[in-house]
Short mmCIF file of C-alpha atoms in Angstrom, two decimals:
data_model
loop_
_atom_site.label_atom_id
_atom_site.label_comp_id
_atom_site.label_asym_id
_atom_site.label_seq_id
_atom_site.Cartn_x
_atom_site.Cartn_y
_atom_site.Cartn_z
CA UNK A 222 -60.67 -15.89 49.63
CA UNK A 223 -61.46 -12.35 48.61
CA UNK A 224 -58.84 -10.55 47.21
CA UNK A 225 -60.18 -6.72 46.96
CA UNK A 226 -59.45 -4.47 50.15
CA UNK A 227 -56.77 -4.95 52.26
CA UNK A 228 -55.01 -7.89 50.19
CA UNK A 229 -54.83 -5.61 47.27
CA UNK A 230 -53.57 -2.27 48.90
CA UNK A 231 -51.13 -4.86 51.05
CA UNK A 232 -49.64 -6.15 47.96
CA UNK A 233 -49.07 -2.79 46.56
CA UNK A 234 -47.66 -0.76 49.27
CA UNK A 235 -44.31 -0.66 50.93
CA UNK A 236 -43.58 -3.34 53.67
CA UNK A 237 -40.63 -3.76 55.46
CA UNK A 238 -38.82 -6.72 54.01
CA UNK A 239 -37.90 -9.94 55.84
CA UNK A 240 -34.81 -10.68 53.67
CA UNK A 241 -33.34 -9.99 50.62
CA UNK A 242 -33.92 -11.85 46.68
CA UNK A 243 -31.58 -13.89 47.86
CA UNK A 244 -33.35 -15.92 50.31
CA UNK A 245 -34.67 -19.31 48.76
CA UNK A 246 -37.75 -21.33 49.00
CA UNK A 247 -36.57 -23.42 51.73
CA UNK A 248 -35.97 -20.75 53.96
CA UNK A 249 -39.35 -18.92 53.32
CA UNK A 250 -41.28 -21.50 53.92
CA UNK A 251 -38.89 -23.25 57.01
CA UNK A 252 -38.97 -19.56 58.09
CA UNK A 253 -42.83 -20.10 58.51
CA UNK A 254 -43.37 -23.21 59.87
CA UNK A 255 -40.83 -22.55 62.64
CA UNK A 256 -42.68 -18.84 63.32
CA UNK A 257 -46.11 -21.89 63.87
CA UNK A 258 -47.92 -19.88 60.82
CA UNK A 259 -48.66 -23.28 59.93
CA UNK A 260 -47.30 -26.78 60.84
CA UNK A 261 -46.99 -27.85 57.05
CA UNK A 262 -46.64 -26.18 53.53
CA UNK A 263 -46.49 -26.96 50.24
CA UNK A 264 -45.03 -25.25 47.19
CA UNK A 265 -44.97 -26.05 43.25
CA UNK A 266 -43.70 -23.64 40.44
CA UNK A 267 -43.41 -24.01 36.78
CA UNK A 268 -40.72 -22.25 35.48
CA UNK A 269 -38.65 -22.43 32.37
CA UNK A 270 -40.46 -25.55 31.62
CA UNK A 271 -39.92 -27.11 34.96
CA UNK A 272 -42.10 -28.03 37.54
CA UNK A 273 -40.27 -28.53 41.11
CA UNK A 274 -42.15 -29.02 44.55
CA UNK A 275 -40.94 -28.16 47.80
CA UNK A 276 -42.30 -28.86 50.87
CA UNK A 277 -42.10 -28.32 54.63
CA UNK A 278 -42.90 -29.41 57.94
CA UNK A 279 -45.99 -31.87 59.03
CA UNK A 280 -49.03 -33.13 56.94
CA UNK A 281 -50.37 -33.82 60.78
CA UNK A 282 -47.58 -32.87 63.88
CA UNK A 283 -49.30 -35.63 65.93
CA UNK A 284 -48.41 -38.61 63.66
CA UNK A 285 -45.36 -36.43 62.55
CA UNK A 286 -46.27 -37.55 58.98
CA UNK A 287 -44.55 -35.01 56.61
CA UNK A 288 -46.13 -33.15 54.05
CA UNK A 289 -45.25 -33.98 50.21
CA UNK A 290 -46.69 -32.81 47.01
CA UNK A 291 -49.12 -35.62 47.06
CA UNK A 292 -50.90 -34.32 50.17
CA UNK A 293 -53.82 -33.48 50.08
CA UNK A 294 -55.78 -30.09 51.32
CA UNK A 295 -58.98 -28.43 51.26
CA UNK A 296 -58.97 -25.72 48.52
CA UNK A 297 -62.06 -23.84 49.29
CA UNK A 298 -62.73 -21.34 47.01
CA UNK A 299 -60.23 -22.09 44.37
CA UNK A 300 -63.18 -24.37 44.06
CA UNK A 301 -64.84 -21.05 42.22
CA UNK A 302 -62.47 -21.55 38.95
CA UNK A 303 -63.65 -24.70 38.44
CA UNK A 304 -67.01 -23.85 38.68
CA UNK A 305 -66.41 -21.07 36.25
CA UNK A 306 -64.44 -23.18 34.11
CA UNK A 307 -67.86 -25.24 33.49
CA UNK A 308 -69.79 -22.63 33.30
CA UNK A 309 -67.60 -21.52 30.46
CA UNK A 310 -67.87 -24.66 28.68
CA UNK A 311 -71.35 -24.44 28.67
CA UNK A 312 -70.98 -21.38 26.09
CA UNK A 313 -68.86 -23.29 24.07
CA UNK A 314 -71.35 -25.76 23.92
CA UNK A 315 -74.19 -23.44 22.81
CA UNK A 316 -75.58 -24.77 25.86
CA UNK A 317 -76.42 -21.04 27.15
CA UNK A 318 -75.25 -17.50 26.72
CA UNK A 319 -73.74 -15.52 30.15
CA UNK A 320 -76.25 -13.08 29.24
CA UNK A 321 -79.03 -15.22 30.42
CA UNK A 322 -81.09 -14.47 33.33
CA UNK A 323 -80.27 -17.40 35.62
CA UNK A 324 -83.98 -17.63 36.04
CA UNK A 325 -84.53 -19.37 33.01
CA UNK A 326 -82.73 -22.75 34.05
CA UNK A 327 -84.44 -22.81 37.53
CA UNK A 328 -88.29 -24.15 38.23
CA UNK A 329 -91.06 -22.13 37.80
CA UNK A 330 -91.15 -22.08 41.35
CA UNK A 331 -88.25 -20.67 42.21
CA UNK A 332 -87.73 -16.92 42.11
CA UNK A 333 -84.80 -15.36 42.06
CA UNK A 334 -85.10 -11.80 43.25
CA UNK A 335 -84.45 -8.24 40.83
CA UNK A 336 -83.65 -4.93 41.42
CA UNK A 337 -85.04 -2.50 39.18
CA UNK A 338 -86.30 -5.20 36.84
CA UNK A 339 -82.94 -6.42 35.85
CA UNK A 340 -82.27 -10.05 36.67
CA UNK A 341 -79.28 -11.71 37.82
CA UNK A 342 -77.22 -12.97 34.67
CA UNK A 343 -75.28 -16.18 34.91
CA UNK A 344 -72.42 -13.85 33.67
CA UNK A 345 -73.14 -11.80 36.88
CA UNK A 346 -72.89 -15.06 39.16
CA UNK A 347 -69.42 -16.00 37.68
CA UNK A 348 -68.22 -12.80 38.33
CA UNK A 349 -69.73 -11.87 41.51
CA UNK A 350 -71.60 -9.29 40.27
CA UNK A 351 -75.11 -10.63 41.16
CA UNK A 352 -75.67 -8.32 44.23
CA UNK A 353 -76.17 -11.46 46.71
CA UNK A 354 -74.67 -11.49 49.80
CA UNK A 355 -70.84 -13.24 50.83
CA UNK A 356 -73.19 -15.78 52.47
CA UNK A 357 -77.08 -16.83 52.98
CA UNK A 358 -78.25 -15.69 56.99
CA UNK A 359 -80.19 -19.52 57.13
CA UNK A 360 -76.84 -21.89 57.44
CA UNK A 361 -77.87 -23.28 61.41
CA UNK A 362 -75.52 -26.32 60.47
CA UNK A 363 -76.59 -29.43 62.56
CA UNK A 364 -72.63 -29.38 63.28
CA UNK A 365 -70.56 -25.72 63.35
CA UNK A 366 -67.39 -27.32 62.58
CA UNK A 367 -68.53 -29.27 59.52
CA UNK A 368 -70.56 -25.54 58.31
CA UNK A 369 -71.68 -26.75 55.13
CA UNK A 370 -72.51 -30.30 54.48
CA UNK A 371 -76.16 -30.08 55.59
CA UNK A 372 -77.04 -27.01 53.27
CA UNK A 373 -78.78 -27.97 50.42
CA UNK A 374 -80.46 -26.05 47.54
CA UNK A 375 -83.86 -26.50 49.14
CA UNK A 376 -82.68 -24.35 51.87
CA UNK A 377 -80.52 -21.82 49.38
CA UNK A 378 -83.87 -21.35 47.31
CA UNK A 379 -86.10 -20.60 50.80
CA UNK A 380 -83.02 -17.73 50.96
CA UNK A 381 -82.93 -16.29 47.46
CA UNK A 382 -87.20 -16.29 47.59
CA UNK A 383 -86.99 -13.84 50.52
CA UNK A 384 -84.46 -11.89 49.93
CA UNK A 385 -84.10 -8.63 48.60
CA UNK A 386 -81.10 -7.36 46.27
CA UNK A 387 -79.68 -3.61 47.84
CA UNK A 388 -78.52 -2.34 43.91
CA UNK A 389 -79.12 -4.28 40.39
CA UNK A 390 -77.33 -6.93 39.19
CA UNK A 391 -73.83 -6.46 37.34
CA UNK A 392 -73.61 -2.95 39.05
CA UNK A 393 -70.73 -3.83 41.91
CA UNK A 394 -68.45 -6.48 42.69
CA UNK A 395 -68.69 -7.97 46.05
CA UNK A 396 -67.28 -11.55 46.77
CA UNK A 397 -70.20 -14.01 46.91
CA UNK A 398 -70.05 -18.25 48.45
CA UNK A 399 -73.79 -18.07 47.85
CA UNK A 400 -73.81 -16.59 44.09
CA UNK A 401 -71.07 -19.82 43.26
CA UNK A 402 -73.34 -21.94 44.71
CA UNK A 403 -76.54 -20.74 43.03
CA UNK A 404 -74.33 -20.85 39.58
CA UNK A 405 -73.65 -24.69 40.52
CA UNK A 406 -77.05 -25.76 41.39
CA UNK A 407 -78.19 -24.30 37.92
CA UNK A 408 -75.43 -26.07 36.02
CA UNK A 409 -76.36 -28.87 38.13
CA UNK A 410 -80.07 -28.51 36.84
CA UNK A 411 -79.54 -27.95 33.60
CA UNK A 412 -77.00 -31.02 32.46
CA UNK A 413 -79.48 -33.48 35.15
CA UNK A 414 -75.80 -34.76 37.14
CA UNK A 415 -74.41 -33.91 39.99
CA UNK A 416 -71.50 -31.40 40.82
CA UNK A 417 -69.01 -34.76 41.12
CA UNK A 418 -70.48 -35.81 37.78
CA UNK A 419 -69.77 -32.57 35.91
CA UNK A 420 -66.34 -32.04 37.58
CA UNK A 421 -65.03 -35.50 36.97
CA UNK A 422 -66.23 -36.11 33.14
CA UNK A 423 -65.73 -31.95 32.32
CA UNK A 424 -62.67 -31.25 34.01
CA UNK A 425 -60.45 -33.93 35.97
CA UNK A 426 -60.56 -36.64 33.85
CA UNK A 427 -59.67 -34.60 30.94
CA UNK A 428 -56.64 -32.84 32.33
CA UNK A 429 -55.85 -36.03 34.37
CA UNK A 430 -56.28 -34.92 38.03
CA UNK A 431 -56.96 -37.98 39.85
CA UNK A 432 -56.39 -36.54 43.22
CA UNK A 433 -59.09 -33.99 43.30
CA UNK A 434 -62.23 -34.56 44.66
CA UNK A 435 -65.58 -33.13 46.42
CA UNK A 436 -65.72 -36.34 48.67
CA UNK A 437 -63.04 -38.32 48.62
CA UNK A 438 -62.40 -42.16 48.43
CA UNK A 439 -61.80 -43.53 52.35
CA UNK A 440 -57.95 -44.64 50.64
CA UNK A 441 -57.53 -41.15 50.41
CA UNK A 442 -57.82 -40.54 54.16
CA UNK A 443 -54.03 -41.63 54.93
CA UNK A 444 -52.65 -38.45 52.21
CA UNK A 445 -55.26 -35.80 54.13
CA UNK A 446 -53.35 -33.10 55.97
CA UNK A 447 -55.10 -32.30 59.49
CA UNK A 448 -56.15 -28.71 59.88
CA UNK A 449 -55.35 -26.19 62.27
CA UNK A 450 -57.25 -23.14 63.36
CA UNK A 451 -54.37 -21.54 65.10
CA UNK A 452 -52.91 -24.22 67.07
CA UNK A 453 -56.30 -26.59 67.50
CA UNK A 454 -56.87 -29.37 64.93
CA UNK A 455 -60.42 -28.89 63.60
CA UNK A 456 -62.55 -31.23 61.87
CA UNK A 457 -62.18 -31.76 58.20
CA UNK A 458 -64.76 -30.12 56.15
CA UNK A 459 -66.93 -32.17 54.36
CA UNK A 460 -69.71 -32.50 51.61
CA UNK A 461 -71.76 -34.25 49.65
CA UNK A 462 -73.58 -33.91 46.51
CA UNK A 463 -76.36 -32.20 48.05
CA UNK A 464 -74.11 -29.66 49.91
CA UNK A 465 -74.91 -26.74 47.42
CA UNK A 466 -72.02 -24.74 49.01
CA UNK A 467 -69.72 -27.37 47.61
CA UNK A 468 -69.56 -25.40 43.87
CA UNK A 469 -68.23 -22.54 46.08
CA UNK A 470 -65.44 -24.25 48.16
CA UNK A 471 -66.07 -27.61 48.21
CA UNK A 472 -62.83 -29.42 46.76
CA UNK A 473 -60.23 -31.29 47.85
CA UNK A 474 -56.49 -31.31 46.11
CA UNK A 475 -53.00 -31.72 46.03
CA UNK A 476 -49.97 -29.78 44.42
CA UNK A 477 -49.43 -32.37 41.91
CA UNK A 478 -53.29 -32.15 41.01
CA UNK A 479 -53.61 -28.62 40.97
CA UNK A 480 -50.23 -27.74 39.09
CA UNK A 481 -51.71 -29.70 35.86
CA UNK A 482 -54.35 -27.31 36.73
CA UNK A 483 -52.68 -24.36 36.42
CA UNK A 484 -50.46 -25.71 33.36
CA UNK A 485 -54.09 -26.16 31.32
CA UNK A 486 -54.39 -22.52 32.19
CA UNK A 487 -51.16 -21.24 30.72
CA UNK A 488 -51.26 -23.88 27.97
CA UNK A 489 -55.06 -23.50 27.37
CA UNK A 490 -54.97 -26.97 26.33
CA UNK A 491 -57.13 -29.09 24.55
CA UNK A 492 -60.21 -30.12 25.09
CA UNK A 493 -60.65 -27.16 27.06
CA UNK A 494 -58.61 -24.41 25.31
CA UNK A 495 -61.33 -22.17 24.20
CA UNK A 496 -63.22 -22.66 27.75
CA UNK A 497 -60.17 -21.86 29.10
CA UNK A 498 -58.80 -18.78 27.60
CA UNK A 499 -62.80 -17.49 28.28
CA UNK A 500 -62.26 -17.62 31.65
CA UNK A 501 -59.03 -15.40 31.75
CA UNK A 502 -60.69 -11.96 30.05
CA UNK A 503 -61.34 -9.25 32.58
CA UNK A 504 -64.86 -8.56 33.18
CA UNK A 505 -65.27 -6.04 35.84
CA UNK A 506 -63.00 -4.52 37.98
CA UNK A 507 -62.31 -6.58 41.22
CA UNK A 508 -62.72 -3.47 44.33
CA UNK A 509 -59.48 -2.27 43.31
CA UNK A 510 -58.10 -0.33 40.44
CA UNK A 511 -55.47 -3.00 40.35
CA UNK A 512 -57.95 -6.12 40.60
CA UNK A 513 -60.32 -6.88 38.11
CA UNK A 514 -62.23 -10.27 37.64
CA UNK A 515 -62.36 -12.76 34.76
CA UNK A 516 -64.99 -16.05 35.11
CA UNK A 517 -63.82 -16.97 38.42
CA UNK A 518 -59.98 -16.28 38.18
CA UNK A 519 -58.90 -12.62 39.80
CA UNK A 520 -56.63 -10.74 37.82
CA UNK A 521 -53.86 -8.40 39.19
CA UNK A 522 -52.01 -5.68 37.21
CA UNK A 523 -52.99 -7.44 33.86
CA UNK A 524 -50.84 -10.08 34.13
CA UNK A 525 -51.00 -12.56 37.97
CA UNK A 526 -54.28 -14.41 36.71
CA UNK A 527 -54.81 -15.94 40.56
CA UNK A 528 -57.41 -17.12 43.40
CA UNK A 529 -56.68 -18.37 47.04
CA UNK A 530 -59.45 -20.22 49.06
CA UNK A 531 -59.85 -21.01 52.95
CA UNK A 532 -61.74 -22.94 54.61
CA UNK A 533 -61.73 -23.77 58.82
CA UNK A 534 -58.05 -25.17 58.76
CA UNK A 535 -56.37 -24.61 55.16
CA UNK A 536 -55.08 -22.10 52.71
CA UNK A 537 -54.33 -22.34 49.16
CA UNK A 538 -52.90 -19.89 46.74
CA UNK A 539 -52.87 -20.62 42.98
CA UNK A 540 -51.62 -18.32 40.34
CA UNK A 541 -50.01 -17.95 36.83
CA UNK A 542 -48.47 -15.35 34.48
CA UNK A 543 -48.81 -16.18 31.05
CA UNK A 544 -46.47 -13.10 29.94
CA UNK A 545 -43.56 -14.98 32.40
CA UNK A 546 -44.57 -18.81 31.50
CA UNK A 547 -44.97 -19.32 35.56
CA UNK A 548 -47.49 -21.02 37.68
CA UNK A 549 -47.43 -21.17 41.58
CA UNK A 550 -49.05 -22.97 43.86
CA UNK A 551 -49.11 -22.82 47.49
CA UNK A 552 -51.11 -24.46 49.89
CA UNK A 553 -51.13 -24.63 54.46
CA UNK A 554 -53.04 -26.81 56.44
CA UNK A 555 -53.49 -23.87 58.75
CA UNK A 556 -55.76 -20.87 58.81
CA UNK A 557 -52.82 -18.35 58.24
CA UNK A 558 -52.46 -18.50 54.63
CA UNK A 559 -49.22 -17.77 52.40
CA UNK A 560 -50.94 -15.74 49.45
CA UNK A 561 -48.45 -13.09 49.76
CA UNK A 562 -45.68 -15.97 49.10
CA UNK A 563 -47.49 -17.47 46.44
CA UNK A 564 -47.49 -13.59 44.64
CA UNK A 565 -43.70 -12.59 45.76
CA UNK A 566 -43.10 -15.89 43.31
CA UNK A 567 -44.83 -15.10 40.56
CA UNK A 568 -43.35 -11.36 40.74
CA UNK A 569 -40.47 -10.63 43.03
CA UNK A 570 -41.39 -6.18 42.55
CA UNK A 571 -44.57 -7.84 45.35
CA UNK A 572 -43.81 -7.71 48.83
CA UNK A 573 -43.04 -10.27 51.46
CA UNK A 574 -44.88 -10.50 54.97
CA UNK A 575 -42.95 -9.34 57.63
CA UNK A 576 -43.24 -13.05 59.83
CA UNK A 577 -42.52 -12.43 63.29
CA UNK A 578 -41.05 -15.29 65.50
CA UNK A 579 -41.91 -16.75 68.66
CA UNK A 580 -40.76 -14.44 71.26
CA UNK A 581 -38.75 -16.30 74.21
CA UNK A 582 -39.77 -15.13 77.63
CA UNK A 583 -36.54 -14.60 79.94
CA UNK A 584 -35.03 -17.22 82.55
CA UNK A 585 -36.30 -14.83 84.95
CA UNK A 586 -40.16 -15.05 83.42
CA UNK A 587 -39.73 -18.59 83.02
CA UNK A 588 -39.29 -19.05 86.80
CA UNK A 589 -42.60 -17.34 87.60
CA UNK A 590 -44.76 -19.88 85.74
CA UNK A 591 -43.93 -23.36 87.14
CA UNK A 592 -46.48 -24.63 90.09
CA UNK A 593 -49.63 -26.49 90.33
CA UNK A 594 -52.89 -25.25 88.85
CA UNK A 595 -56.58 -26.48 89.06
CA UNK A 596 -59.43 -26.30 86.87
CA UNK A 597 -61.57 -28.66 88.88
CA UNK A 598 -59.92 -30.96 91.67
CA UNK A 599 -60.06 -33.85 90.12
CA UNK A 600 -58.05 -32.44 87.02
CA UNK A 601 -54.87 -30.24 87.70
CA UNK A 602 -51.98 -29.14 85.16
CA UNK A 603 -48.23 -29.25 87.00
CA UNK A 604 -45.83 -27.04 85.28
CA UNK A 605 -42.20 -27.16 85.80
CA UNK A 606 -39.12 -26.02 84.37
CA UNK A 607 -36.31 -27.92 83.88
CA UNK A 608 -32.93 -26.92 81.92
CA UNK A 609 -34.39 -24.02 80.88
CA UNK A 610 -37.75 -25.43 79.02
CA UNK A 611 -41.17 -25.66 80.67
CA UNK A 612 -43.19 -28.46 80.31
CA UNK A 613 -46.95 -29.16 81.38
CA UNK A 614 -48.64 -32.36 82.60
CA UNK A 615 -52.21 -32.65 82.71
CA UNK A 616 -53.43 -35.40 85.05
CA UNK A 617 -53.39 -38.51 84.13
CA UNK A 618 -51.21 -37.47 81.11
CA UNK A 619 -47.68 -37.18 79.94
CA UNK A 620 -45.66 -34.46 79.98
CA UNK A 621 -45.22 -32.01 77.01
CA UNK A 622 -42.79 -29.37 76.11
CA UNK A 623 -44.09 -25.90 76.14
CA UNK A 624 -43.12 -23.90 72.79
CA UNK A 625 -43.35 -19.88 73.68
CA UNK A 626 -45.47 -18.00 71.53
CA UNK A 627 -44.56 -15.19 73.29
CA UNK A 628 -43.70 -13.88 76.84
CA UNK A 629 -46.62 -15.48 78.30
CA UNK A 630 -48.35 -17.83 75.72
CA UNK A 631 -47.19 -21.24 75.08
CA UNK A 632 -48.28 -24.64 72.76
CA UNK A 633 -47.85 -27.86 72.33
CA UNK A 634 -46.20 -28.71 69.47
CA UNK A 635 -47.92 -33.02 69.07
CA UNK A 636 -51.12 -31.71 70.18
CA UNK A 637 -53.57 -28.99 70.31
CA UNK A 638 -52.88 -27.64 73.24
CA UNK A 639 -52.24 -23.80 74.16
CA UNK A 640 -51.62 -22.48 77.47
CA UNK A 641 -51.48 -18.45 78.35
CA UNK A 642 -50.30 -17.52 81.88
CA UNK A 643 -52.02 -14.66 84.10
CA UNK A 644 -50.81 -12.39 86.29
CA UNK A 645 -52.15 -10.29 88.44
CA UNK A 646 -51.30 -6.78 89.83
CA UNK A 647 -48.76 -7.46 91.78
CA UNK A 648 -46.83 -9.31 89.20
CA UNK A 649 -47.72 -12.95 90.80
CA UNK A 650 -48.72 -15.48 88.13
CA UNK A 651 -52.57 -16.69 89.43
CA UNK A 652 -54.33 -18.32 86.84
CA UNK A 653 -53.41 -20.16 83.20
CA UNK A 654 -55.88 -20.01 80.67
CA UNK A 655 -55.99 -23.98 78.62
CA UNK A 656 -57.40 -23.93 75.09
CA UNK A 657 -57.63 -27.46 73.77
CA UNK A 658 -59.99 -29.54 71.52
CA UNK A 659 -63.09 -30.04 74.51
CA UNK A 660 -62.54 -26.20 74.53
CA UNK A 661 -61.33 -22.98 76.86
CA UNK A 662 -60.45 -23.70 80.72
CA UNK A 663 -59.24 -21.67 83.58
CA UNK A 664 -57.04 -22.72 86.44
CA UNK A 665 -55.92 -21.36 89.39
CA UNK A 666 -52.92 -21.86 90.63
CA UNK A 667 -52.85 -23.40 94.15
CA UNK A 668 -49.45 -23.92 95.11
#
């Protein structure tokens, strides 16, 4: 998740405040889950040499399975630290200098393209510097809600041999999936494993993270948290070793996992203490006076070392202040994230989001909405209202409470179901709009 722009000027400008210091954890996050930000989150902080979780609402609302620190999420591009954190190990190692031209650990065949005769350092991939696009314009995944699996480095390199760089290397930052992912196919190249390989015997074995993975074990399948995009579940993301993207976004955690993480960063602990503290040093500024980068990890104001990640259904926040001994981590299995939650803990002086709550139509709206609509005739949705809650039956289904979103947009709360009601000039209610996994229908309302 990019943190230059608008998440940077957001963070430092004045908001109007949902609550006082006083407010707790448990409220903040409760506060979200019933505003349907998200239907679960998960938060861990070290403090004062204490590491508590606390968690909220449902690891999947259909199964009503809570979530717990255990959970697991997609990370996406906190993936990028880890990445870096190898990368960094490789200079320890002797194994290469982040002045090298990345072209030197790739085939003969495989050009990597220059502006002005300067190449694209490995330091300038790590810091996403390199000049390369967000993203490569030759994804056409076989599936669009699993984006990534099916691109491979075959298909990056057919990219990076056509395309042409708009300014020289190292010159600007600009946030880059596809400069991670070339960075991980070299490392891949050059130690002859595979991204799982690297991450398991470099990183998660060392600091003990048994719950992180690129493709996790089928027993893992029962502690995955279902995404949302909104309120529709979408399909997991998922990867395998020849998913280049995967060294961009490609991991799979939990809070326990990711908090040892985060406590190897403020610790810089052995094995990995000197690839570590590497990582930390600003670089280049970030788009913002107040943003700069390190290898992989952002760094705000000098002292929130930090990235967040997305991918279609999660967020994830993780972040540390080695001047306060603090680490924060905070992760939603829905696409609105809770980054500025994740930064409010690590310094209270950053703002809160202003969450705004469902808005209740009145009794008299209510009134106008139950009838009988059709989207074809042989499948109709009856709403009715009944002690002042409105409920919709599909045929052939159950009924379901209707949650208001607002005045005229309601969900589902155990499924994926949204329903918006249309009026038209004359202030009749005509048509409802259904958004649910098969996709978008319209009914109109015949009686």
């Amino acid at each position: 998740m990019p943190p230059f722009g608008a998440i940077a000027s957001f963070l430092l400008t004045a908001v109007i405040w949902t609550s006082g210091f006083a407010q707790n954890i448990d409220s903040l996050m409760k506060q979200r889950v019933d505003a349907g930000e998200t239907p679960g989150i998960v938060v861990g902080i070290y403090e004062a040499g204490k590491i508590t979780y606390y968690t909220c609402g449902f690891a999947n609302p259909e199964t009503k399975e809570k979530v717990s620190q255990k959970t697991l999420f997609e990370i996406g591009s906190i993936t990028k630290t880890f990445t870096a954190l190898m990368t960094a190990l490789m200079v320890q190692q002797g194994a290469w200098s982040l002045n090298d031209p990345a072209q030197k650990y790739l085939p003969p065949e495989v050009t990597l393209p220059e502006k002005n005769g300067k190449p694209i350092t490995i330091e300038d991939l790590v810091t996403a510097t390199s000049g390369l696009p967000r993203m490569p314009d030759n994804l056409a995944p076989a599936d669009p809600q699993n984006p990534f699996i099916d691109y491979t480095g075959e298909r990056m390199v057919d990219f990076l041999t056509h395309y042409t760089l708009t300014r020289e290397s190292g010159s600007t930052y600009e946030y880059s999936n596809l400069g991670m992912a070339l960075l991980g196919y070299v490392l891949v190249l050059k130690n002859h494993k595979t991204y799982s390989q690297l991450l398991d015997e470099w990183i998660t074995k060392p600091l003990h993270m048994n719950q992180t993975f690129i493709n996790p074990p089928d027993k893992t399948t029962q502690h995955r948290a279902q995404g949302y995009f909104e309120k529709t579940a979408v399909k997991a993301w998922t990867w395998t070793d020849g998913s280049v993207l995967a060294s961009a976004e490609g991991l799979v955690s939990n809070s326990e996992d990711l908090m040892k993480y985060l406590l190897a960063q403020l610790n810089e602990s052995p094995p990995l203490s000197q690839a570590i503290a590497m990582t930390h040093v600003p670089r280049h500024n970030a788009g913002d006076s107040h943003m700069q980068i390190g290898l992989g990890w952002h760094i705000l104001n000098d002292e929130i070392i930090w990235h967040g990640g997305a991918s279609g259904g999660f967020r994830s926040f993780t972040g540390f202040n080695k001047q306060t001994r603090t680490a924060v981590v905070v992760l939603t299995n829905s696409n609105t994230g809770a980054d500025d939650l994740g930064f409010y803990l690590l310094d209270h002086s950053l703002p809160l989001k202003n969450i705004q709550m469902p808005v209740a139509p009145s009794e008299k709206t209510l009134a106008e909405f139950p009838g009988e609509y059709e989207v074809v005739p042989q499948f109709r949705i009856l709403i009715t209202l009944k002690n002042g809650l409105l409920f919709y039956q599909a045929s052939g289904q159950d009924s379901f409470e209707l949650a208001p979103e607002s005045g005229t947009r309601f969900y589902v709360k155990e499924t994926n179901v949204q329903i918006e009601f249309i009026w038209n000039e004359q202030q009749e209610v005509v048509k409802l709009i259904l958004k649910d996994s098969e996709g978008i229908h319209y009914a109109t309302r015949i009686n």
